[in-house]
Amino acid sequence: MNLANLEQRMHKSKLAGFIIDCQTTDLDRAADFWGSALGMPVRALPPGEGEIYKQLDDLHHGLQIEVQAVNHPSRVHLDIESDDIEAEVQRLEKLGATRIQMIRTWWVMEAPTGQRFCVIRATSKDFDAKASEWS
Amino acid sequence: MNLANLEQRMHKSKLAGFIIDCQTTDLDRAADFWGSALGMPVRALPPGEGEIYKQLDDLHHGLQIEVQAVNHPSRVHLDIESDDIEAEVQRLEKLGATRIQMIRTWWVMEAPTGQRFCVIRATSKDFDAKASEWS
């Protein structure tokens, strides 16, 4: 087997963080609650995403945490980040998860245990060092 | 004001991690999925809690992550840890959260945005260094 080809089929993934989905029309108030509850500063995001997302700055765990205004019932969902979203989605399908919907650059999936979660593009600074590698 | 009294009224809290609540009678299978999905080893817990909880070893973020077999619909809930649960619950009530139920040593609360979460006793090794301090 050609090692170069083998390497091409490897990909990485890790827990990116979680999104606090809030069924609300008052994103600021929702983000203020969760920022205060978790002791994390709330940061506005640029136009285009800032209307529905606010970031909570997690200084201690290196997680990406956001509060999102949604229309469905409130929940918390996990994000998995990967350097190859299609390969990661296929890996998760083999574990029993199902594809629900692609949104912009990420896939919404459903676990065999029922929770929705997302597979997103890797952006964590320490992604390469901390991610698991899959073949 | 007496500084000793002031200090007594301070307490600390931080995000402990999250629990993946799975509506299932097959805890092993649920934990295997989530351990594989997140790339985290699954660890059995002692009798008394091992029947409904399995731990996922998070080597990279210092989070307490567990898969729990539950009877209600599957979800993910956050845990906040504190060195003074009653003081922390009162702080969160002032932010708009409500008490739902005390279970053993922890309080189940509901956020003003609707999500259930728990306030638990602090057990993280780096709790003192990373927790926020509240008066």
mmCIF file of C-alpha atoms in Angstrom:
data_model
loop_
_atom_site.group_PDB
_atom_site.id
_atom_site.type_symbol
_atom_site.label_atom_id
_atom_site.label_comp_id
_atom_site.label_asym_id
_atom_site.label_seq_id
_atom_site.Cartn_x
_atom_site.Cartn_y
_atom_site.Cartn_z
ATOM 1 C CA MET A 1 0.000 0.000 0.000
ATOM 2 C CA ASN A 2 1.209 3.443 -0.901
ATOM 3 C CA LEU A 3 1.865 5.396 2.283
ATOM 4 C CA ALA A 4 1.078 8.703 0.610
ATOM 5 C CA ASN A 5 -2.365 7.406 -0.341
ATOM 6 C CA LEU A 6 -2.893 6.038 3.141
ATOM 7 C CA GLU A 7 -2.093 9.394 4.650
ATOM 8 C CA GLN A 8 -4.572 11.100 2.353
ATOM 9 C CA ARG A 9 -7.359 8.982 3.784
ATOM 10 C CA MET A 10 -6.618 9.930 7.386
ATOM 11 C CA HIS A 11 -8.548 12.758 8.985
ATOM 12 C CA LYS A 12 -8.855 14.284 12.415
ATOM 13 C CA SER A 13 -11.642 15.418 14.689
ATOM 14 C CA LYS A 14 -12.263 16.590 18.238
ATOM 15 C CA LEU A 15 -14.913 18.132 20.442
ATOM 16 C CA ALA A 16 -15.053 21.810 19.492
ATOM 17 C CA GLY A 17 -17.445 22.933 22.206
ATOM 18 C CA PHE A 18 -21.147 23.440 22.554
ATOM 19 C CA ILE A 19 -23.889 25.783 21.479
ATOM 20 C CA ILE A 20 -26.562 26.915 23.914
ATOM 21 C CA ASP A 21 -29.668 27.061 21.701
ATOM 22 C CA CYS A 22 -32.197 29.472 23.150
ATOM 23 C CA GLN A 23 -35.761 29.805 21.894
ATOM 24 C CA THR A 24 -35.853 33.553 22.274
ATOM 25 C CA THR A 25 -36.140 36.815 20.392
ATOM 26 C CA ASP A 26 -33.847 38.476 22.954
ATOM 27 C CA LEU A 27 -30.386 37.124 22.168
ATOM 28 C CA ASP A 28 -28.646 39.736 24.323
ATOM 29 C CA ARG A 29 -30.586 38.747 27.404
ATOM 30 C CA ALA A 30 -30.046 35.027 26.802
ATOM 31 C CA ALA A 31 -26.300 35.540 26.330
ATOM 32 C CA ASP A 32 -26.110 37.741 29.425
ATOM 33 C CA PHE A 33 -27.680 35.001 31.536
ATOM 34 C CA TRP A 34 -25.350 32.286 30.299
ATOM 35 C CA GLY A 35 -22.258 34.478 30.420
ATOM 36 C CA SER A 36 -23.026 35.368 34.040
ATOM 37 C CA ALA A 37 -23.996 31.817 34.943
ATOM 38 C CA LEU A 38 -20.774 30.357 33.551
ATOM 39 C CA GLY A 39 -18.544 33.303 34.491
ATOM 40 C CA MET A 40 -17.542 33.909 30.875
ATOM 41 C CA PRO A 41 -17.366 37.286 29.088
ATOM 42 C CA VAL A 42 -19.929 37.725 26.302
ATOM 43 C CA ARG A 43 -18.555 38.814 22.951
ATOM 44 C CA ALA A 44 -20.515 40.171 19.993
ATOM 45 C CA LEU A 45 -19.846 38.555 16.620
ATOM 46 C CA PRO A 46 -19.652 40.261 13.207
ATOM 47 C CA PRO A 47 -22.747 41.079 11.156
ATOM 48 C CA GLY A 48 -24.007 38.011 9.346
ATOM 49 C CA GLU A 49 -23.659 35.821 12.419
ATOM 50 C CA GLY A 50 -23.905 38.372 15.231
ATOM 51 C CA GLU A 51 -27.675 38.614 14.772
ATOM 52 C CA ILE A 52 -28.207 35.046 15.991
ATOM 53 C CA TYR A 53 -24.967 34.117 17.778
ATOM 54 C CA LYS A 54 -23.045 35.550 20.723
ATOM 55 C CA GLN A 55 -19.764 34.071 21.845
ATOM 56 C CA LEU A 56 -18.881 33.187 25.427
ATOM 57 C CA ASP A 57 -15.138 33.511 25.967
ATOM 58 C CA ASP A 58 -13.980 30.298 27.628
ATOM 59 C CA LEU A 59 -10.567 31.173 29.025
ATOM 60 C CA HIS A 60 -10.025 27.882 30.843
ATOM 61 C CA HIS A 61 -11.065 24.913 28.719
ATOM 62 C CA GLY A 62 -10.331 26.040 25.172
ATOM 63 C CA LEU A 63 -13.917 25.400 24.116
ATOM 64 C CA GLN A 64 -15.928 27.211 21.498
ATOM 65 C CA ILE A 65 -19.116 28.196 23.287
ATOM 66 C CA GLU A 66 -21.884 30.236 21.711
ATOM 67 C CA VAL A 67 -25.414 31.248 22.596
ATOM 68 C CA GLN A 68 -27.723 30.950 19.604
ATOM 69 C CA ALA A 69 -31.222 32.344 19.135
ATOM 70 C CA VAL A 70 -33.358 29.557 17.634
ATOM 71 C CA ASN A 71 -36.994 28.877 16.768
ATOM 72 C CA HIS A 72 -37.083 25.320 18.131
ATOM 73 C CA PRO A 73 -37.257 24.448 21.841
ATOM 74 C CA SER A 74 -34.180 25.436 23.842
ATOM 75 C CA ARG A 75 -31.419 22.888 24.264
ATOM 76 C CA VAL A 76 -27.641 22.471 24.321
ATOM 77 C CA HIS A 77 -25.898 20.832 21.382
ATOM 78 C CA LEU A 78 -22.340 19.645 20.912
ATOM 79 C CA ASP A 79 -20.080 20.571 18.003
ATOM 80 C CA ILE A 80 -17.424 18.231 16.634
ATOM 81 C CA GLU A 81 -14.740 19.937 14.535
ATOM 82 C CA SER A 82 -12.844 18.204 11.750
ATOM 83 C CA ASP A 83 -10.280 18.883 9.036
ATOM 84 C CA ASP A 84 -12.441 16.795 6.654
ATOM 85 C CA ILE A 85 -16.152 17.216 7.294
ATOM 86 C CA GLU A 86 -17.315 14.639 4.730
ATOM 87 C CA ALA A 87 -14.931 11.978 6.071
ATOM 88 C CA GLU A 88 -15.983 12.754 9.644
ATOM 89 C CA VAL A 89 -19.690 12.602 8.769
ATOM 90 C CA GLN A 90 -19.109 9.220 7.122
ATOM 91 C CA ARG A 91 -17.216 7.981 10.210
ATOM 92 C CA LEU A 92 -20.098 9.073 12.434
ATOM 93 C CA GLU A 93 -22.631 7.442 10.116
ATOM 94 C CA LYS A 94 -20.781 4.147 10.560
ATOM 95 C CA LEU A 95 -21.197 4.629 14.329
ATOM 96 C CA GLY A 96 -24.961 5.006 13.864
ATOM 97 C CA ALA A 97 -25.491 8.757 13.477
ATOM 98 C CA THR A 98 -27.604 10.147 10.636
ATOM 99 C CA ARG A 99 -27.350 13.248 8.471
ATOM 100 C CA ILE A 100 -30.127 15.775 9.073
ATOM 101 C CA GLN A 101 -29.205 18.909 7.110
ATOM 102 C CA MET A 102 -26.193 20.719 5.700
ATOM 103 C CA ILE A 103 -26.121 24.409 6.681
ATOM 104 C CA ARG A 104 -23.524 26.619 4.993
ATOM 105 C CA THR A 105 -20.315 24.744 5.841
ATOM 106 C CA TRP A 106 -21.494 22.343 8.550
ATOM 107 C CA TRP A 107 -23.608 19.214 8.877
ATOM 108 C CA VAL A 108 -26.358 18.821 11.443
ATOM 109 C CA MET A 109 -26.453 15.170 12.517
ATOM 110 C CA GLU A 110 -28.512 13.101 14.923
ATOM 111 C CA ALA A 111 -26.908 10.612 17.283
ATOM 112 C CA PRO A 112 -28.355 7.103 17.619
ATOM 113 C CA THR A 113 -29.239 8.227 21.158
ATOM 114 C CA GLY A 114 -31.363 11.068 19.739
ATOM 115 C CA GLN A 115 -29.362 14.259 20.352
ATOM 116 C CA ARG A 116 -28.701 16.634 17.471
ATOM 117 C CA PHE A 117 -25.092 17.769 17.054
ATOM 118 C CA CYS A 118 -23.021 19.497 14.377
ATOM 119 C CA VAL A 119 -19.863 18.618 12.458
ATOM 120 C CA ILE A 120 -18.024 21.857 11.750
ATOM 121 C CA ARG A 121 -14.759 22.966 10.167
ATOM 122 C CA ALA A 122 -11.801 22.836 12.545
ATOM 123 C CA THR A 123 -10.847 26.246 13.874
ATOM 124 C CA SER A 124 -9.400 25.586 17.352
ATOM 125 C CA LYS A 125 -5.816 26.806 17.637
ATOM 126 C CA ASP A 126 -4.673 23.540 19.183
ATOM 127 C CA PHE A 127 -6.709 21.337 16.865
ATOM 128 C CA ASP A 128 -3.798 19.441 15.315
ATOM 129 C CA ALA A 129 -2.239 18.636 18.667
ATOM 130 C CA LYS A 130 -5.404 17.547 20.422
ATOM 131 C CA ALA A 131 -7.568 15.949 17.754
ATOM 132 C CA SER A 132 -7.979 12.202 17.328
ATOM 133 C CA GLU A 133 -6.821 10.787 14.021
ATOM 134 C CA TRP A 134 -9.076 8.395 12.103
ATOM 135 C CA SER A 135 -8.413 6.192 9.095
ATOM 136 C CA MET B 1 -16.627 45.584 57.758
ATOM 137 C CA ASN B 2 -14.937 42.519 59.128
ATOM 138 C CA LEU B 3 -12.773 40.995 56.406
ATOM 139 C CA ALA B 4 -13.196 37.500 57.826
ATOM 140 C CA ASN B 5 -16.970 37.825 57.465
ATOM 141 C CA LEU B 6 -16.602 39.226 53.976
ATOM 142 C CA GLU B 7 -14.496 36.286 52.950
ATOM 143 C CA GLN B 8 -17.076 33.888 54.320
ATOM 144 C CA ARG B 9 -19.653 35.298 51.955
ATOM 145 C CA MET B 10 -17.528 34.798 48.851
ATOM 146 C CA HIS B 11 -17.889 31.624 46.857
ATOM 147 C CA LYS B 12 -16.605 30.260 43.582
ATOM 148 C CA SER B 13 -18.054 28.451 40.582
ATOM 149 C CA LYS B 14 -17.116 27.350 37.087
ATOM 150 C CA LEU B 15 -18.336 25.210 34.240
ATOM 151 C CA ALA B 16 -17.661 21.601 35.275
ATOM 152 C CA GLY B 17 -18.599 19.952 32.002
ATOM 153 C CA PHE B 18 -21.666 18.364 30.516
ATOM 154 C CA ILE B 19 -23.780 15.257 30.776
ATOM 155 C CA ILE B 20 -25.065 13.495 27.681
ATOM 156 C CA ASP B 21 -28.514 12.298 28.789
ATOM 157 C CA CYS B 22 -29.599 9.321 26.731
ATOM 158 C CA GLN B 23 -33.100 7.859 26.808
ATOM 159 C CA THR B 24 -31.925 4.277 26.606
ATOM 160 C CA THR B 25 -31.789 0.987 28.473
ATOM 161 C CA ASP B 26 -28.414 0.242 26.858
ATOM 162 C CA LEU B 27 -25.970 2.542 28.637
ATOM 163 C CA ASP B 28 -22.934 0.680 27.283
ATOM 164 C CA ARG B 29 -24.010 1.205 23.694
ATOM 165 C CA ALA B 30 -24.835 4.866 24.264
ATOM 166 C CA ALA B 31 -21.457 5.492 25.916
ATOM 167 C CA ASP B 32 -19.640 3.594 23.161
ATOM 168 C CA PHE B 33 -21.210 5.841 20.526
ATOM 169 C CA TRP B 34 -20.328 9.066 22.304
ATOM 170 C CA GLY B 35 -16.840 7.907 23.286
ATOM 171 C CA SER B 36 -16.124 7.010 19.658
ATOM 172 C CA ALA B 37 -17.773 10.153 18.305
ATOM 173 C CA LEU B 38 -15.751 12.443 20.574
ATOM 174 C CA GLY B 39 -12.562 10.359 20.548
ATOM 175 C CA MET B 40 -12.642 9.889 24.320
ATOM 176 C CA PRO B 41 -12.027 6.642 26.239
ATOM 177 C CA VAL B 42 -15.085 5.319 28.085
ATOM 178 C CA ARG B 43 -14.591 4.540 31.747
ATOM 179 C CA ALA B 44 -16.874 2.492 33.991
ATOM 180 C CA LEU B 45 -17.832 4.065 37.315
ATOM 181 C CA PRO B 46 -18.231 2.331 40.692
ATOM 182 C CA PRO B 47 -21.421 0.511 41.701
ATOM 183 C CA GLY B 48 -24.055 2.973 42.855
ATOM 184 C CA GLU B 49 -23.430 5.295 39.945
ATOM 185 C CA GLY B 50 -21.978 2.940 37.339
ATOM 186 C CA GLU B 51 -25.431 1.563 36.561
ATOM 187 C CA ILE B 52 -26.605 4.842 35.061
ATOM 188 C CA TYR B 53 -23.405 6.811 34.351
ATOM 189 C CA LYS B 54 -20.310 6.176 32.259
ATOM 190 C CA GLN B 55 -17.455 8.637 32.177
ATOM 191 C CA LEU B 56 -15.783 9.914 29.013
ATOM 192 C CA ASP B 57 -12.149 10.751 29.703
ATOM 193 C CA ASP B 58 -11.553 14.244 28.338
ATOM 194 C CA LEU B 59 -7.773 14.508 28.159
ATOM 195 C CA HIS B 60 -7.700 17.889 26.442
ATOM 196 C CA HIS B 61 -10.215 20.316 27.964
ATOM 197 C CA GLY B 62 -10.339 19.264 31.613
ATOM 198 C CA LEU B 63 -14.091 18.748 31.444
ATOM 199 C CA GLN B 64 -16.184 16.286 33.370
ATOM 200 C CA ILE B 65 -18.187 14.483 30.703
ATOM 201 C CA GLU B 66 -20.554 11.630 31.418
ATOM 202 C CA VAL B 67 -23.134 9.646 29.509
ATOM 203 C CA GLN B 68 -26.260 9.086 31.593
ATOM 204 C CA ALA B 69 -29.143 6.669 30.994
ATOM 205 C CA VAL B 70 -32.359 8.596 31.599
ATOM 206 C CA ASN B 71 -36.114 8.115 31.212
ATOM 207 C CA HIS B 72 -36.821 11.530 29.715
ATOM 208 C CA PRO B 73 -36.074 12.510 26.105
ATOM 209 C CA SER B 74 -32.374 12.605 25.235
ATOM 210 C CA ARG B 75 -30.520 15.881 25.587
ATOM 211 C CA VAL B 76 -27.241 17.431 26.722
ATOM 212 C CA HIS B 77 -27.102 19.369 29.972
ATOM 213 C CA LEU B 78 -24.412 21.546 31.495
ATOM 214 C CA ASP B 79 -23.011 21.188 35.011
ATOM 215 C CA ILE B 80 -21.773 24.155 37.044
ATOM 216 C CA GLU B 81 -19.526 23.226 39.969
ATOM 217 C CA SER B 82 -19.218 25.299 43.131
ATOM 218 C CA ASP B 83 -17.574 25.269 46.540
ATOM 219 C CA ASP B 84 -20.905 26.483 47.992
ATOM 220 C CA ILE B 85 -23.909 25.010 46.240
ATOM 221 C CA GLU B 86 -26.548 26.984 48.163
ATOM 222 C CA ALA B 87 -24.785 30.295 47.528
ATOM 223 C CA GLU B 88 -24.366 29.437 43.858
ATOM 224 C CA VAL B 89 -28.015 28.429 43.489
ATOM 225 C CA GLN B 90 -29.041 31.736 45.064
ATOM 226 C CA ARG B 91 -26.722 33.627 42.687
ATOM 227 C CA LEU B 92 -28.278 31.850 39.717
ATOM 228 C CA GLU B 93 -31.796 32.522 41.006
ATOM 229 C CA LYS B 94 -30.965 36.223 41.005
ATOM 230 C CA LEU B 95 -29.999 35.838 37.342
ATOM 231 C CA GLY B 96 -33.416 34.315 36.592
ATOM 232 C CA ALA B 97 -32.886 30.571 36.984
ATOM 233 C CA THR B 98 -35.274 28.462 39.063
ATOM 234 C CA ARG B 99 -34.793 25.468 41.354
ATOM 235 C CA ILE B 100 -36.344 22.276 40.024
ATOM 236 C CA GLN B 101 -35.196 19.463 42.337
ATOM 237 C CA MET B 102 -32.385 18.569 44.705
ATOM 238 C CA ILE B 103 -30.907 15.141 43.986
ATOM 239 C CA ARG B 104 -28.437 13.726 46.521
ATOM 240 C CA THR B 105 -25.850 16.525 46.660
ATOM 241 C CA TRP B 106 -26.766 18.589 43.593
ATOM 242 C CA TRP B 107 -29.512 20.942 42.460
ATOM 243 C CA VAL B 108 -31.282 20.620 39.146
ATOM 244 C CA MET B 109 -32.122 24.117 37.919
ATOM 245 C CA GLU B 110 -33.839 25.593 34.876
ATOM 246 C CA ALA B 111 -32.387 28.567 33.017
ATOM 247 C CA PRO B 112 -34.646 31.491 32.065
ATOM 248 C CA THR B 113 -33.976 30.341 28.501
ATOM 249 C CA GLY B 114 -35.481 26.924 29.296
ATOM 250 C CA GLN B 115 -32.535 24.528 29.521
ATOM 251 C CA ARG B 116 -32.129 22.310 32.582
ATOM 252 C CA PHE B 117 -28.675 22.302 34.186
ATOM 253 C CA CYS B 118 -27.142 21.128 37.464
ATOM 254 C CA VAL B 119 -25.174 22.822 40.236
ATOM 255 C CA ILE B 120 -22.772 20.261 41.645
ATOM 256 C CA ARG B 121 -20.008 20.102 44.245
ATOM 257 C CA ALA B 122 -16.638 21.242 42.943
ATOM 258 C CA THR B 123 -14.333 18.338 42.146
ATOM 259 C CA SER B 124 -12.115 19.597 39.289
ATOM 260 C CA LYS B 125 -8.450 19.533 40.224
ATOM 261 C CA ASP B 126 -7.910 23.053 38.960
ATOM 262 C CA PHE B 127 -11.144 24.427 40.385
ATOM 263 C CA ASP B 128 -9.586 27.021 42.704
ATOM 264 C CA ALA B 129 -7.355 28.433 39.986
ATOM 265 C CA LYS B 130 -9.980 28.602 37.255
ATOM 266 C CA ALA B 131 -13.250 29.340 39.025
ATOM 267 C CA SER B 132 -14.888 32.767 39.094
ATOM 268 C CA GLU B 133 -15.333 34.278 42.539
ATOM 269 C CA TRP B 134 -18.694 35.772 43.526
ATOM 270 C CA SER B 135 -19.702 37.897 46.480
#
